[in-house]
PDB file of C-alpha atoms in Angstrom:
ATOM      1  CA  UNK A  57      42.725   2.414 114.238  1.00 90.00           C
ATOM      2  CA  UNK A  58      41.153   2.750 110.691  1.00 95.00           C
ATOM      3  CA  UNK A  59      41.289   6.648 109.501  1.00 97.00           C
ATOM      4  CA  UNK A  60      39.327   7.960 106.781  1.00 98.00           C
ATOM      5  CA  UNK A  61      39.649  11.314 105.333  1.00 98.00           C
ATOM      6  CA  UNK A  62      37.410  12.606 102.241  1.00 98.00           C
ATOM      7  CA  UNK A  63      38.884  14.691  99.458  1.00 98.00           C
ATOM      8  CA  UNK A  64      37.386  17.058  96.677  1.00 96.00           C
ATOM      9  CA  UNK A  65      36.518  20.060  95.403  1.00 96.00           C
ATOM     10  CA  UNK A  66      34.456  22.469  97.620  1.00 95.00           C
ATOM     11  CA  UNK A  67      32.343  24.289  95.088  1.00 98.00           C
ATOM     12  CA  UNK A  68      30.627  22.413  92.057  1.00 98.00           C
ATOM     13  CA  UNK A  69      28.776  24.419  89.445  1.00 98.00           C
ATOM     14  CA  UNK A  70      24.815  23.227  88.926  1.00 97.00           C
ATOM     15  CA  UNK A  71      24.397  20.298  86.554  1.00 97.00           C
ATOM     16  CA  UNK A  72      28.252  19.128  87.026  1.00 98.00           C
ATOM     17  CA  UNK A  73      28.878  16.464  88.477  1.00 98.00           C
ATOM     18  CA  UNK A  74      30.558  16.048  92.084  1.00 98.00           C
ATOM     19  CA  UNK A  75      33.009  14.259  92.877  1.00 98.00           C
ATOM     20  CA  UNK A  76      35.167  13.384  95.911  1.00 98.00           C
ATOM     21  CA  UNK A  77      37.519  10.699  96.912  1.00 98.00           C
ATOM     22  CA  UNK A  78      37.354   8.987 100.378  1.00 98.00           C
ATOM     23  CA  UNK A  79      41.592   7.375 101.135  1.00 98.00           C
ATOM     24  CA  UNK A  80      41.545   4.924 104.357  1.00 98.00           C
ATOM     25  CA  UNK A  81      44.216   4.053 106.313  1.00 97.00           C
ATOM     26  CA  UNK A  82      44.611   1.493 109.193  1.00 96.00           C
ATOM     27  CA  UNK A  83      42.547  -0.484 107.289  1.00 96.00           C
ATOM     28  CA  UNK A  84      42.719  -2.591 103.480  1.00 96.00           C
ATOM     29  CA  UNK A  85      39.196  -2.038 101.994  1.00 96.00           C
ATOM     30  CA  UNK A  86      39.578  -5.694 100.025  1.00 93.00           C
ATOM     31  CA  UNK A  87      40.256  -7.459 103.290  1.00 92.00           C
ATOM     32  CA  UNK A  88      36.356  -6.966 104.081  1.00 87.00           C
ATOM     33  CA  UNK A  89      33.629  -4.517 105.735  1.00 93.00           C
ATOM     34  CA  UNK A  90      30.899  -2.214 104.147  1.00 96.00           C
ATOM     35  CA  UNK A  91      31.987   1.248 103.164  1.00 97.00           C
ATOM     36  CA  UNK A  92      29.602   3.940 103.084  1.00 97.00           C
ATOM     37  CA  UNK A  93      29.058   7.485 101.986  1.00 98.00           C
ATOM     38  CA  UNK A  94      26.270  10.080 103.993  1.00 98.00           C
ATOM     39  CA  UNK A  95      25.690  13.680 103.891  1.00 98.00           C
ATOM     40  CA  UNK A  96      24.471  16.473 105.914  1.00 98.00           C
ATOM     41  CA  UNK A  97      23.313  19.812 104.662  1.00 97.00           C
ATOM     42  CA  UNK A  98      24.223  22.732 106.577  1.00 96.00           C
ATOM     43  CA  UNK A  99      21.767  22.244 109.813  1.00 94.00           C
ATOM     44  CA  UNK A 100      20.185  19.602 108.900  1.00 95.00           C
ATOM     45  CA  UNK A 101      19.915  15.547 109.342  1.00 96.00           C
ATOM     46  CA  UNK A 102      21.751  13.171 108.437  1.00 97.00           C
ATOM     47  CA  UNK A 103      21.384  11.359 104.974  1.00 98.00           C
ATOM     48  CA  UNK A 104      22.438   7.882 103.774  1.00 98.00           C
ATOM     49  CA  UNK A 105      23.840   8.053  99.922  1.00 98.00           C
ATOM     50  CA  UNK A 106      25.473   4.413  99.032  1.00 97.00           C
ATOM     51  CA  UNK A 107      27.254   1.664 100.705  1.00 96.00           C
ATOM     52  CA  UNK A 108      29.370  -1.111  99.128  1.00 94.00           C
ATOM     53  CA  UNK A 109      31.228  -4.790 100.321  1.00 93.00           C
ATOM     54  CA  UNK A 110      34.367  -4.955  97.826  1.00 88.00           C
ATOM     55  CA  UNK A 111      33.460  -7.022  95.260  1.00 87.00           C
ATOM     56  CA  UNK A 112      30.096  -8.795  96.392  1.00 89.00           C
ATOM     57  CA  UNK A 113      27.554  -5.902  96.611  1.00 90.00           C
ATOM     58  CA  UNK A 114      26.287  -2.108  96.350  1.00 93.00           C
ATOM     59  CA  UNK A 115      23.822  -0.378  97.267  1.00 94.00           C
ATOM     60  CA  UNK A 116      22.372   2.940  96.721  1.00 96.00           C
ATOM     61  CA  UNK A 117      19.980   5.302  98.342  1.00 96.00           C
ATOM     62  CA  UNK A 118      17.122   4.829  95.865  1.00 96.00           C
ATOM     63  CA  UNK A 119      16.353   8.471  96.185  1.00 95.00           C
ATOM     64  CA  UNK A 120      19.511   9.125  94.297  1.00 96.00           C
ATOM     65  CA  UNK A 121      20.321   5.959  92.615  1.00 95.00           C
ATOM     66  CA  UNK A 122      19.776   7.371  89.083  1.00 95.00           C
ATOM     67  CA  UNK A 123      22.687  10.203  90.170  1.00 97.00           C
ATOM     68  CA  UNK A 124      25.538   8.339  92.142  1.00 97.00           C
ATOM     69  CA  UNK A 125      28.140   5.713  91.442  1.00 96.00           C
ATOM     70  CA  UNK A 126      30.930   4.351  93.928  1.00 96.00           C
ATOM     71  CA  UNK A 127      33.638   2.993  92.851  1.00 95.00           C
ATOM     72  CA  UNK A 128      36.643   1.476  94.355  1.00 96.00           C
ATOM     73  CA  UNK A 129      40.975   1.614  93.740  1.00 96.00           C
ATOM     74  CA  UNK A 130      42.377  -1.154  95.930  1.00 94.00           C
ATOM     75  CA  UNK A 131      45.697  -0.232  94.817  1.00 96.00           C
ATOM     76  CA  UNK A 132      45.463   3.011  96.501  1.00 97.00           C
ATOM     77  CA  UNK A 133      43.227   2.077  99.293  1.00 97.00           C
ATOM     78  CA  UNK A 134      40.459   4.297  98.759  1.00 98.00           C
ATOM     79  CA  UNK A 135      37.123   4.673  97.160  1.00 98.00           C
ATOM     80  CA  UNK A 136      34.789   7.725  95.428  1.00 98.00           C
ATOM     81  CA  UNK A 137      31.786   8.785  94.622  1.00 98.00           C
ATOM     82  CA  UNK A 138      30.638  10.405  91.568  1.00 98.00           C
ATOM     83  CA  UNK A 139      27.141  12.024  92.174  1.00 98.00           C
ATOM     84  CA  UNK A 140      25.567  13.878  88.659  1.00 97.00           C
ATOM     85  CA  UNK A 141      23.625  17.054  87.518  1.00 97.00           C
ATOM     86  CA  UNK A 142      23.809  18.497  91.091  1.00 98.00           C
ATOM     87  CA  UNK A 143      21.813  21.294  92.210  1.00 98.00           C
ATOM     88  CA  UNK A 144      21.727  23.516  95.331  1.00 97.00           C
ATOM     89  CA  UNK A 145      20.106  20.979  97.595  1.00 97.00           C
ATOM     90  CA  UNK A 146      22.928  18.884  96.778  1.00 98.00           C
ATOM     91  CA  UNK A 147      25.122  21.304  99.041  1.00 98.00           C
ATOM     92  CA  UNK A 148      26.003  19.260 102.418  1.00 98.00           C
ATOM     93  CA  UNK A 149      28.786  18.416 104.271  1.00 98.00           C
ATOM     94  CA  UNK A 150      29.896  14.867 102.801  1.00 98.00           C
ATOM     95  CA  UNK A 151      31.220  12.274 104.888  1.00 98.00           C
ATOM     96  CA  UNK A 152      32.673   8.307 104.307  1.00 98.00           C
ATOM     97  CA  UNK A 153      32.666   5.756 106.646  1.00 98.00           C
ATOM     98  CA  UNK A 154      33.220   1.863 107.381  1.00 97.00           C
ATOM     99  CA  UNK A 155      30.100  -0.075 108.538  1.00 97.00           C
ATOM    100  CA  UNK A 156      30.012  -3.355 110.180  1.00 93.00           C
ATOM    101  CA  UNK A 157      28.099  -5.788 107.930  1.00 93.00           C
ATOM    102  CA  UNK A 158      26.361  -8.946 108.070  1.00 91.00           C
ATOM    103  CA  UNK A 159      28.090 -12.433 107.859  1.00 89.00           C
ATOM    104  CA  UNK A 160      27.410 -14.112 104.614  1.00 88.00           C
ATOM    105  CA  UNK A 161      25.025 -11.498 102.915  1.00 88.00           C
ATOM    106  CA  UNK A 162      27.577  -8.666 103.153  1.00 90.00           C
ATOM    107  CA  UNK A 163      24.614  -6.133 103.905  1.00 89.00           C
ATOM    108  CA  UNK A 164      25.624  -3.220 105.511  1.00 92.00           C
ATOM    109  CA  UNK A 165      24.933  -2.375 109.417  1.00 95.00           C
ATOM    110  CA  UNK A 166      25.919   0.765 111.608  1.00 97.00           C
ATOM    111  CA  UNK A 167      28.808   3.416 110.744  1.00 98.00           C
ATOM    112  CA  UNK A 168      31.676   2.265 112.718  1.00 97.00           C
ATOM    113  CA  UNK A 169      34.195   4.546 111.612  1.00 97.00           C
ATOM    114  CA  UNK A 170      33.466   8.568 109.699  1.00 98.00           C
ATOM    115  CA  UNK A 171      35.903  10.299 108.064  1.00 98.00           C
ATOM    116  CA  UNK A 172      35.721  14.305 109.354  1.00 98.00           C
ATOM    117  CA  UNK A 173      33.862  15.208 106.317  1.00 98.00           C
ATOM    118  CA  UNK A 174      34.155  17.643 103.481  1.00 98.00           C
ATOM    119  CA  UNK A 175      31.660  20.566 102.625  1.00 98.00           C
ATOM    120  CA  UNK A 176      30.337  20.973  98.949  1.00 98.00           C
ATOM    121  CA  UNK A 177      28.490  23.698  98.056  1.00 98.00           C
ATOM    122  CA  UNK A 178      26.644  23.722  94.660  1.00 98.00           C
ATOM    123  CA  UNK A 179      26.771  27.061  93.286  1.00 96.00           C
ATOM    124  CA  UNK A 180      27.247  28.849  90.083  1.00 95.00           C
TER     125      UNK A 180
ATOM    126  CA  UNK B 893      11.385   3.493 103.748  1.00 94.00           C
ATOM    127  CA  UNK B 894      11.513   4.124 107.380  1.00 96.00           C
ATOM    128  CA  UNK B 895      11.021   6.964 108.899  1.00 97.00           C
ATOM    129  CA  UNK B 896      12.612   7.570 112.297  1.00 98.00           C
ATOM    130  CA  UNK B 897      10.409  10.383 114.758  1.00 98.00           C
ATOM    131  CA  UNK B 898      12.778  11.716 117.582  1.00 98.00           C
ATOM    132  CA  UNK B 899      11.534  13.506 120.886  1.00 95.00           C
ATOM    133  CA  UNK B 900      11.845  15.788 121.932  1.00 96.00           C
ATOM    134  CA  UNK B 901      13.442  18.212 119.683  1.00 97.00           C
ATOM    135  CA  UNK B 902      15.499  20.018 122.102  1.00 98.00           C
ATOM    136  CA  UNK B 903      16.032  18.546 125.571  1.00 98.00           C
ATOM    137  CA  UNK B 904      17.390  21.276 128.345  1.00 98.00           C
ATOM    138  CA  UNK B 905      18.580  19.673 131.299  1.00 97.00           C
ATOM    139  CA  UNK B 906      21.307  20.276 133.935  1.00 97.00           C
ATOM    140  CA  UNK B 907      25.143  18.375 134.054  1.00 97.00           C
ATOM    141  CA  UNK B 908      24.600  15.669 136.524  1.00 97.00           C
ATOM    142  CA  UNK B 909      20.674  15.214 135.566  1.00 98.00           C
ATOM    143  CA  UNK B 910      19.606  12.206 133.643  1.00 98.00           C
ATOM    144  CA  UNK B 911      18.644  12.118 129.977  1.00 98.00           C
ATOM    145  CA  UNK B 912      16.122   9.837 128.161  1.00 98.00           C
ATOM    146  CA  UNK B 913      15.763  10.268 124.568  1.00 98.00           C
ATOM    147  CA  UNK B 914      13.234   8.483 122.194  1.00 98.00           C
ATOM    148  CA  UNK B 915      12.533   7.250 119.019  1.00 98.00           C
ATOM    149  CA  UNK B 916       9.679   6.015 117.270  1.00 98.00           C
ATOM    150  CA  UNK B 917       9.891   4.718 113.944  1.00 97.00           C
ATOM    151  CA  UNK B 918       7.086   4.226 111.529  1.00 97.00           C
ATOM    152  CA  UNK B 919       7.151   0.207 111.031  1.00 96.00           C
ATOM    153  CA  UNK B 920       8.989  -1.905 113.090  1.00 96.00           C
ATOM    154  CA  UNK B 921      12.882  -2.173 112.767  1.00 95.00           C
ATOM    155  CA  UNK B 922      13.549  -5.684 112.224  1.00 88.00           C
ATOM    156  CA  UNK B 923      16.528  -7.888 114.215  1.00 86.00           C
ATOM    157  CA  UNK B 924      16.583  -4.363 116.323  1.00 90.00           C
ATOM    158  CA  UNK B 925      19.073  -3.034 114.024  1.00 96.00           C
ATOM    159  CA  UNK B 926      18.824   0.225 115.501  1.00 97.00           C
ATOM    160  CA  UNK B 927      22.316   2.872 115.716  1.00 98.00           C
ATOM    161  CA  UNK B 928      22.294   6.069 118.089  1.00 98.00           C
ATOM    162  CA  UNK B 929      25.327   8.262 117.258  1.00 98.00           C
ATOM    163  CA  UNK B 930      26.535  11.798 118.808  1.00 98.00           C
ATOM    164  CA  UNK B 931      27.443  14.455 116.905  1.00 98.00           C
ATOM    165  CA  UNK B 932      29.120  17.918 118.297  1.00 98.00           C
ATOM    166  CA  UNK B 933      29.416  20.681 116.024  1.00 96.00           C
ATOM    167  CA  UNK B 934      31.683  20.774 113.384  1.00 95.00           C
ATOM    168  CA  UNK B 935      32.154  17.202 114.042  1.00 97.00           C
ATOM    169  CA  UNK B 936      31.550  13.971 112.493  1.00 98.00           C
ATOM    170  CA  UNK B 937      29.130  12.025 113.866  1.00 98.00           C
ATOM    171  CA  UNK B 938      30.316   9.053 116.514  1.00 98.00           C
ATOM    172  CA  UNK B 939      28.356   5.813 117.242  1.00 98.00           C
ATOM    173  CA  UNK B 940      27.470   5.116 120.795  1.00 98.00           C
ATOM    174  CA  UNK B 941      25.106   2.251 120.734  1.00 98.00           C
ATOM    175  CA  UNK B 942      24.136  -0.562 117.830  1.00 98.00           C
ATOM    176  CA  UNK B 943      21.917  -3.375 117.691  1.00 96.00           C
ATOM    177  CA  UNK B 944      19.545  -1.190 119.821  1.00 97.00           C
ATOM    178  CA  UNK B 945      21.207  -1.768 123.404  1.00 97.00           C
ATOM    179  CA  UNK B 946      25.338  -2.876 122.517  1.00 97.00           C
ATOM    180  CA  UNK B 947      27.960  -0.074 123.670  1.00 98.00           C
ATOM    181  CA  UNK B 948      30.288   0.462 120.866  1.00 97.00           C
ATOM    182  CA  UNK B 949      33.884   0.410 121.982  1.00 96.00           C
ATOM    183  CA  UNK B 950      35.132   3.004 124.608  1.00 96.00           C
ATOM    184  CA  UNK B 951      31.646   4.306 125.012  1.00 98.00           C
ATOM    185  CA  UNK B 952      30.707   5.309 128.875  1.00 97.00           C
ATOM    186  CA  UNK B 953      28.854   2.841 130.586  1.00 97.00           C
ATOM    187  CA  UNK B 954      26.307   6.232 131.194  1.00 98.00           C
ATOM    188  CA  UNK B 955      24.898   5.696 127.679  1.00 98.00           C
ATOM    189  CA  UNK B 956      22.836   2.666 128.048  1.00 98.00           C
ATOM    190  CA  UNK B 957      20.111   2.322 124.922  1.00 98.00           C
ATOM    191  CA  UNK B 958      16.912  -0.239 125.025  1.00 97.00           C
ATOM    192  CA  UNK B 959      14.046  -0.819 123.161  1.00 97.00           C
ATOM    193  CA  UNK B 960      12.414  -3.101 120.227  1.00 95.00           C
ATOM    194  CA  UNK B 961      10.131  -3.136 117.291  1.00 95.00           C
ATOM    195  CA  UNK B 962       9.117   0.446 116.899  1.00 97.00           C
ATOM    196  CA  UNK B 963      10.052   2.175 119.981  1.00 97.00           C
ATOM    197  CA  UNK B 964      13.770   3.047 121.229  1.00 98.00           C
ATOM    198  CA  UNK B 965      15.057   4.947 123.861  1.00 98.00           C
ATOM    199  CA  UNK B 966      18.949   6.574 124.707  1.00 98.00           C
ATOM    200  CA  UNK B 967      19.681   7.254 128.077  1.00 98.00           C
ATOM    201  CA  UNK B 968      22.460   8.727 129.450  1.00 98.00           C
ATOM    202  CA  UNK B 969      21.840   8.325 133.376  1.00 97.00           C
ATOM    203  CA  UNK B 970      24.453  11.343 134.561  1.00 97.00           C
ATOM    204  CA  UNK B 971      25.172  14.152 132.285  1.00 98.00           C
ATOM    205  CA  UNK B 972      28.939  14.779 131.897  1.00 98.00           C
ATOM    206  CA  UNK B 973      29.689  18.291 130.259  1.00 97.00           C
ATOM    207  CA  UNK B 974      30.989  16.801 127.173  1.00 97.00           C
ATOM    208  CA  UNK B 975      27.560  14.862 126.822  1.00 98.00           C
ATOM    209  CA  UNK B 976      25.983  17.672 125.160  1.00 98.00           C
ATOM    210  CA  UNK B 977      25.504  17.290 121.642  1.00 98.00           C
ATOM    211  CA  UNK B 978      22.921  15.734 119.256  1.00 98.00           C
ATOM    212  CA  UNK B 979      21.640  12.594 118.806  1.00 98.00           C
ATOM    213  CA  UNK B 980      20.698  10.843 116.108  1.00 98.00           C
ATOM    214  CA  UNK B 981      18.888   7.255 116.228  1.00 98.00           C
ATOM    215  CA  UNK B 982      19.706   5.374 112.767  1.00 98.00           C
ATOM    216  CA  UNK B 983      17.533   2.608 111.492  1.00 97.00           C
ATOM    217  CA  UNK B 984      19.695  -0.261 108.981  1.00 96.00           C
ATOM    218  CA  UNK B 985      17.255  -2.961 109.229  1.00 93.00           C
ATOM    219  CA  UNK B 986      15.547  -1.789 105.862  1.00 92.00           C
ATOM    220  CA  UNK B 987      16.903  -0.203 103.037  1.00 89.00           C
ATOM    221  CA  UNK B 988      17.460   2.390 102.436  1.00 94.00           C
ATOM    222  CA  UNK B 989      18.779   2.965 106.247  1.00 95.00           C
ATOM    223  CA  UNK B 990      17.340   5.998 107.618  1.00 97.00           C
ATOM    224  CA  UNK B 991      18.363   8.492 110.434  1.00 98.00           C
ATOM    225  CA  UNK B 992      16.407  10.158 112.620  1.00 98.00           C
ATOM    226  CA  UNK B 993      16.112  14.383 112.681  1.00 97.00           C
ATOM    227  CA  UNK B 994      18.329  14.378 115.707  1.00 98.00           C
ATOM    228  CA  UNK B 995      17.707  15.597 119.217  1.00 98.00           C
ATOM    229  CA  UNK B 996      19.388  18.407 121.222  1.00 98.00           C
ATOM    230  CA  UNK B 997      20.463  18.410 124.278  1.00 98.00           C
ATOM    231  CA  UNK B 998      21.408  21.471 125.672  1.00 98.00           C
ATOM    232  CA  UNK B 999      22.479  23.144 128.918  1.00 97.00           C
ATOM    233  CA  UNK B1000      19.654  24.271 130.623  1.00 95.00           C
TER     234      UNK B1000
END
């Protein structure tokens, strides 16, 4: 059973930059599969941020493209996400997940798998 | 991008009583790639149904999801206790994937 549990600090200051750490066990991310991260402010929806197939393709929420990179350490089985000059509606609870993904074009399909999640809260 | 109307809001119903929850999105989802998930609080949420009608594994043959193009609909045909939660439809046919706003269902 692939386990995935996000990691990070809890409170960023405004105009830092967040970041947090998603480790996955059960699982080797270079063997295949789309890995995503998605957020939820406090009582609120759900929001898609970035997904990525190791080493064929990324993609990123366009709303917050110019903000967020995901990255990947194979060697440690885990990937991150760096997301820049946050603000307070940047505070959500933070989640990463494995997607299923399309055969051939590597494009990312429905969360199979969430991690429990990890709150930020942007505040000075 | 897609956006994904649910309805209703808040649904108040009984254990036992059936459940049919919809969503409308605003152009049509293509190859039905359509996700409903249930989340309880303070939890992550959990998929129940992809590709607009396919059970994901372990999921209770009571959650049963249909639908095409623009419309989709979750039903849960008897409510067990542990059934209430919301529900979010999720749209990955078009990027950027959207969800939903969620819908409630509650103990009436």
């Amino acid at each position: 059973q692939v386990q995935l549990q996000e990691s990070g600090p809890g409170l960023v200051k405004p105009s830092e930059t967040l970041s947090l750490t998603c480790a996955v066990a059960g699982y080797s991310i270079s063997d295949g599969y789309c890995w995503g991260w998605i957020r939820q402010p406090p009582g609120k929806g759900l929001e898609w941020i970035g997904s990525f197939y190791h080493s064929k393709s990324t993609y990123y929420n366009p709303s917050l493209k110019s903000r967020i990179a995901i990255s990947v350490d194979t060697s440690k089985n885990q990937f991150s996400l760096k997301l820049s000059s946050v603000t307070a509606a940047d505070t959500a609870v933070y989640y990463c997940a494995r997607q299923s993904f399309v055969w051939g074009t590597y494009r990312p399909l429905q969360f199979e798998f969430w991690g429990q999640g990890t709150l930020v809260t942007v505040s000075s | 991008e897609i956006v994904l109307t649910q309805s209703p809001g808040t649904l108040s119903l009984s254990p036992g009583e059936r459940a049919t929850l919809s969503c409308r999105a605003s152009q049509s989802v293509s190859s039905s790639y359509l996700a409903w998930y249930q989340q309880k609080p303070g939890q992550a949420p959990r998929l129940l149904i992809y590709g607009a009608s396919s059970r994901a594994t372990d999921i209770p043959d009571r959650f049963s999801g249909s639908g095409s193009g623009t419309d989709f609909t979750l039903t849960i045909s008897r409510l067990e206790p542990e059934d209430f939660a919301v529900y979010y439809c999720h749209q990955y046919g078009s990027s950027p994937c959207t969800f939903g706003h969620g819908t409630k269902v509650e103990v009436k």
